[in-house]
Coordinates of C-alpha atoms in Angstrom, one line a residue:
K1 CA -1.6 13.5 16.7
G2 CA 1.8 15.0 17.5
F3 CA 2.9 14.0 21.0
T4 CA 6.2 15.9 20.7
D5 CA 8.1 17.6 17.8
H6 CA 9.6 14.2 17.0
I7 CA 6.9 11.6 17.8
Y8 CA 3.6 11.3 15.9
G9 CA 0.8 8.8 16.0
G10 CA -2.2 8.0 13.9
L11 CA -5.4 6.0 14.1
C12 CA -8.0 5.0 11.5
V13 CA -11.3 3.1 12.0
K14 CA -12.8 1.9 8.8
G15 CA -15.8 0.0 7.7
V16 CA -15.2 -3.0 5.5
N17 CA -18.0 -4.3 3.3
E18 CA -17.8 -7.1 0.7
Q19 CA -20.9 -8.3 -1.2
I20 CA -22.2 -10.2 -4.1
P21 CA -25.9 -10.5 -5.1
D22 CA -27.9 -11.6 -2.1
A23 CA -24.8 -12.2 0.1
K24 CA -22.5 -9.9 2.0
A25 CA -20.0 -9.6 4.8
A26 CA -19.2 -6.5 6.9
A27 CA -17.0 -5.6 9.8
L28 CA -15.0 -2.8 11.4
A29 CA -11.2 -2.7 11.1
L30 CA -8.5 -0.6 12.8
D31 CA -5.3 0.9 11.4
A32 CA -2.7 2.4 13.7
G33 CA 0.8 3.7 13.4
I34 CA 3.6 5.7 15.1
Q35 CA 6.4 7.7 13.5
Y36 CA 9.6 9.0 15.1
L37 CA 11.7 11.8 13.5
S38 CA 15.3 12.7 14.5
G39 CA 18.4 14.4 13.3
K40 CA 18.9 17.9 11.9
N41 CA 15.6 19.1 10.3
N42 CA 14.2 15.6 11.0
R43 CA 16.2 14.0 8.2
T44 CA 15.9 10.6 9.8
K45 CA 12.4 9.0 10.0
F46 CA 11.3 5.7 11.4
G47 CA 7.8 4.3 11.5
I48 CA 5.7 1.2 12.5
S49 CA 2.1 0.6 11.4
L50 CA -0.5 -2.2 11.8
K51 CA -3.3 -2.5 9.4
N52 CA -6.6 -4.4 9.1
V53 CA -6.9 -5.4 12.7
G54 CA -10.5 -6.5 13.5
P55 CA -12.9 -9.4 14.1
K56 CA -13.5 -12.2 11.6
M57 CA -15.9 -11.7 8.7
Q58 CA -18.6 -14.1 7.5
Y59 CA -20.8 -14.0 4.4
R60 CA -24.6 -14.1 5.1
G61 CA -27.6 -13.7 3.0
D62 CA -30.2 -15.4 0.7
G63 CA -27.5 -16.0 -1.9
L64 CA -26.3 -19.0 0.3
A65 CA -29.7 -20.7 0.1
G66 CA -31.1 -22.6 -2.8
K67 CA -33.9 -24.9 -3.9
V68 CA -33.1 -28.6 -3.9
V69 CA -35.2 -31.3 -5.7
N70 CA -35.4 -34.9 -4.5
V71 CA -34.9 -37.0 -7.7
N72 CA -36.7 -40.0 -6.2
N73 CA -40.1 -38.4 -5.5
Q74 CA -39.6 -35.0 -7.2
S75 CA -40.3 -33.2 -3.9
S76 CA -38.5 -29.9 -3.3
Y77 CA -37.2 -28.1 -0.3
N78 CA -35.0 -25.1 0.6
L79 CA -31.4 -25.7 1.5
S80 CA -29.6 -23.0 3.6
Q81 CA -25.8 -23.1 3.8
Q82 CA -23.5 -21.3 6.2
S83 CA -20.2 -19.9 5.0
E84 CA -17.0 -20.3 7.0
S85 CA -15.8 -17.2 8.8
F86 CA -12.4 -15.7 7.7
E87 CA -9.8 -13.4 9.1
M88 CA -9.0 -10.0 7.5
P89 CA -5.6 -9.6 5.9
S90 CA -3.7 -7.9 8.7
Q91 CA -0.4 -6.3 7.8
L92 CA 2.6 -5.1 9.8
N93 CA 4.9 -2.4 8.3
I94 CA 8.3 -1.4 9.7
G95 CA 10.2 1.2 7.7
G96 CA 12.6 4.2 7.7
S97 CA 14.2 6.8 5.5
Y98 CA 17.1 9.1 5.5
D99 CA 17.4 12.5 3.6
I100 CA 20.7 13.6 2.1
F101 CA 20.9 17.3 1.3
L102 CA 23.3 18.0 -1.6
D103 CA 23.5 21.8 -1.3
G104 CA 22.5 24.7 0.8
L105 CA 20.7 24.7 4.1
D106 CA 18.5 21.7 4.9
S107 CA 15.3 23.9 4.9
L108 CA 16.3 25.7 1.6
Y109 CA 17.7 22.8 -0.4
S110 CA 17.7 22.6 -4.1
H111 CA 18.7 18.9 -4.5
K112 CA 17.9 16.2 -2.0
I113 CA 18.2 12.4 -2.1
T114 CA 16.1 10.2 0.1
I115 CA 16.9 6.5 0.8
A116 CA 14.1 4.4 2.2
A117 CA 13.6 0.7 3.3
A118 CA 10.7 -1.2 4.8
F119 CA 9.7 -4.7 5.9
V120 CA 6.1 -5.8 5.4
A121 CA 4.7 -8.8 7.2
N122 CA 1.5 -10.1 5.5
S123 CA -0.9 -12.5 7.1
F124 CA -1.8 -14.6 4.1
T125 CA 0.8 -13.7 1.4
K126 CA 4.6 -13.7 1.4
D127 CA 6.5 -11.1 3.5
E128 CA 8.2 -8.3 1.5
V129 CA 11.3 -6.2 1.7
R130 CA 10.9 -2.9 0.0
L131 CA 13.7 -0.5 -1.1
G132 CA 13.3 3.0 -2.5
L133 CA 15.4 5.9 -3.8
Q134 CA 14.2 9.4 -4.6
Y135 CA 15.8 12.5 -6.0
A136 CA 14.0 15.8 -5.4
F137 CA 14.6 19.2 -6.9
K138 CA 13.2 21.6 -4.3
S139 CA 9.5 20.7 -4.0
Y140 CA 8.8 20.9 -7.8
F141 CA 10.1 17.6 -9.2
M142 CA 10.7 14.2 -7.7
L143 CA 12.1 11.1 -9.5
R144 CA 11.8 7.7 -7.8
G145 CA 12.9 4.1 -8.2
G146 CA 12.1 1.1 -6.1
Y147 CA 12.3 -2.7 -5.7
I148 CA 10.1 -5.1 -3.8
Y149 CA 11.5 -8.5 -2.9
E150 CA 9.6 -11.5 -1.8
K151 CA 10.5 -15.2 -1.9
G152 CA 10.4 -16.6 -5.4
I153 CA 9.8 -13.2 -7.2
G154 CA 12.7 -13.8 -9.5
T155 CA 11.7 -17.3 -10.7
D156 CA 9.4 -18.4 -13.4
D157 CA 6.0 -19.9 -12.8
D158 CA 7.2 -23.4 -13.7
A159 CA 10.1 -23.5 -11.2
K160 CA 10.1 -26.6 -9.0
D161 CA 11.2 -25.2 -5.6
A162 CA 10.0 -21.7 -5.6
F163 CA 7.5 -19.7 -7.8
R164 CA 6.0 -16.3 -8.0
T165 CA 2.6 -15.7 -6.4
T166 CA 2.4 -12.2 -7.8
V167 CA 2.2 -10.7 -11.2
N168 CA 4.8 -8.0 -10.2
K169 CA 8.5 -8.6 -10.8
G170 CA 9.7 -6.2 -8.2
L171 CA 11.1 -3.2 -10.1
S172 CA 9.2 0.2 -10.1
A173 CA 9.8 3.8 -11.1
G174 CA 8.0 7.1 -11.2
F175 CA 8.0 10.8 -11.0
T176 CA 6.0 13.8 -9.6
F177 CA 5.6 17.3 -10.8
E178 CA 4.4 19.8 -8.2
I179 CA 3.3 23.2 -9.5
P180 CA 2.7 25.9 -6.9
L181 CA -0.5 27.9 -7.5
N182 CA -0.4 30.3 -4.5
K183 CA 2.7 30.6 -2.3
E184 CA 0.9 32.5 0.4
K185 CA -1.9 29.9 0.8
G186 CA 0.4 27.0 0.0
S187 CA -1.9 25.6 -2.7
S188 CA -0.4 23.5 -5.5
F189 CA -1.2 21.2 -8.4
G190 CA 0.5 17.8 -8.6
L191 CA 0.9 15.2 -11.3
D192 CA 2.1 11.7 -10.4
Y193 CA 3.1 8.8 -12.6
S194 CA 4.5 5.3 -11.7
Y195 CA 5.4 2.1 -13.6
R196 CA 5.7 -1.4 -12.2
V197 CA 7.4 -4.3 -14.1
T198 CA 5.0 -7.3 -14.4
K199 CA 4.9 -10.7 -16.0
P200 CA 2.6 -11.4 -17.8
F201 CA 1.4 -8.2 -19.4
N202 CA 3.6 -5.2 -20.2
G203 CA 3.8 -3.6 -16.9
T204 CA 1.3 -1.5 -14.8
H205 CA 1.0 2.3 -15.4
S206 CA -0.5 4.5 -12.7
F207 CA -1.5 8.2 -13.2
G208 CA -2.6 10.6 -10.4
V209 CA -3.7 14.2 -10.2
R210 CA -3.8 16.1 -6.9
M211 CA -5.0 19.6 -6.0
S212 CA -3.9 21.0 -2.7
L213 CA -5.9 24.1 -1.5

C-alpha cells in the first residue's frame, strides 16, 4: 500500500507446512516491510523488512510412534514420542540503493548505474552484509555484480578460528534481457541469468523466464 508518493508498506501472511511420511508441522508466518523513496525521481531508496514472524512449530503424527519389544519376555507395546518445538528462521533486512543517471533526463535515461547495500540479521545463521552494483541500458538490458560477506566466508573448512558455514563464497554476477512486446499495454518478455561462486562444486547457475502482461 502506498501511504504517500514516497512511503510504501507491504504485508504477507503465508502458510508454512513441512512434512515427512506420517509426521508434519504447520504454522502461519508473517512478512512485513516498509520502503521510503526520496530525491529527484526517487533515486534514493531505503527499506526495512521482517520475515518469518510467527509461533513455534512442532512435528506431530504417527511417524513419531513405533512398536517396541521387551527382550526379556518378548512382549510388545507401542511407544509414542513427542518432538521438541522449534522457532521459525526469522530474518531482519535493512537496505538501500542509489541511482546514478549518466545521461539525459532521469525519466528518459539511456545509461544508469545503481549502487545497493543491505544488512541481513538471521536468527540461526550468521549475519550478512550484501553489496550490489547494476548497470542498466534503458529498460532492455541490466548487468549486475554482487558480494555477500559473513564471518568466516573467506576461510577454508579446516581453519582453526573461523570456518565457512555456507557453500557460497560471496561473489555473484548476472544479467537480464527485457524485450518489450506491446508498448501500449506495457507487456514484456524477460530472461534472467545469475551465477554464484561456490566451494565445493563449480558454482551455482540460475535461469529465469518472465512474461509480463
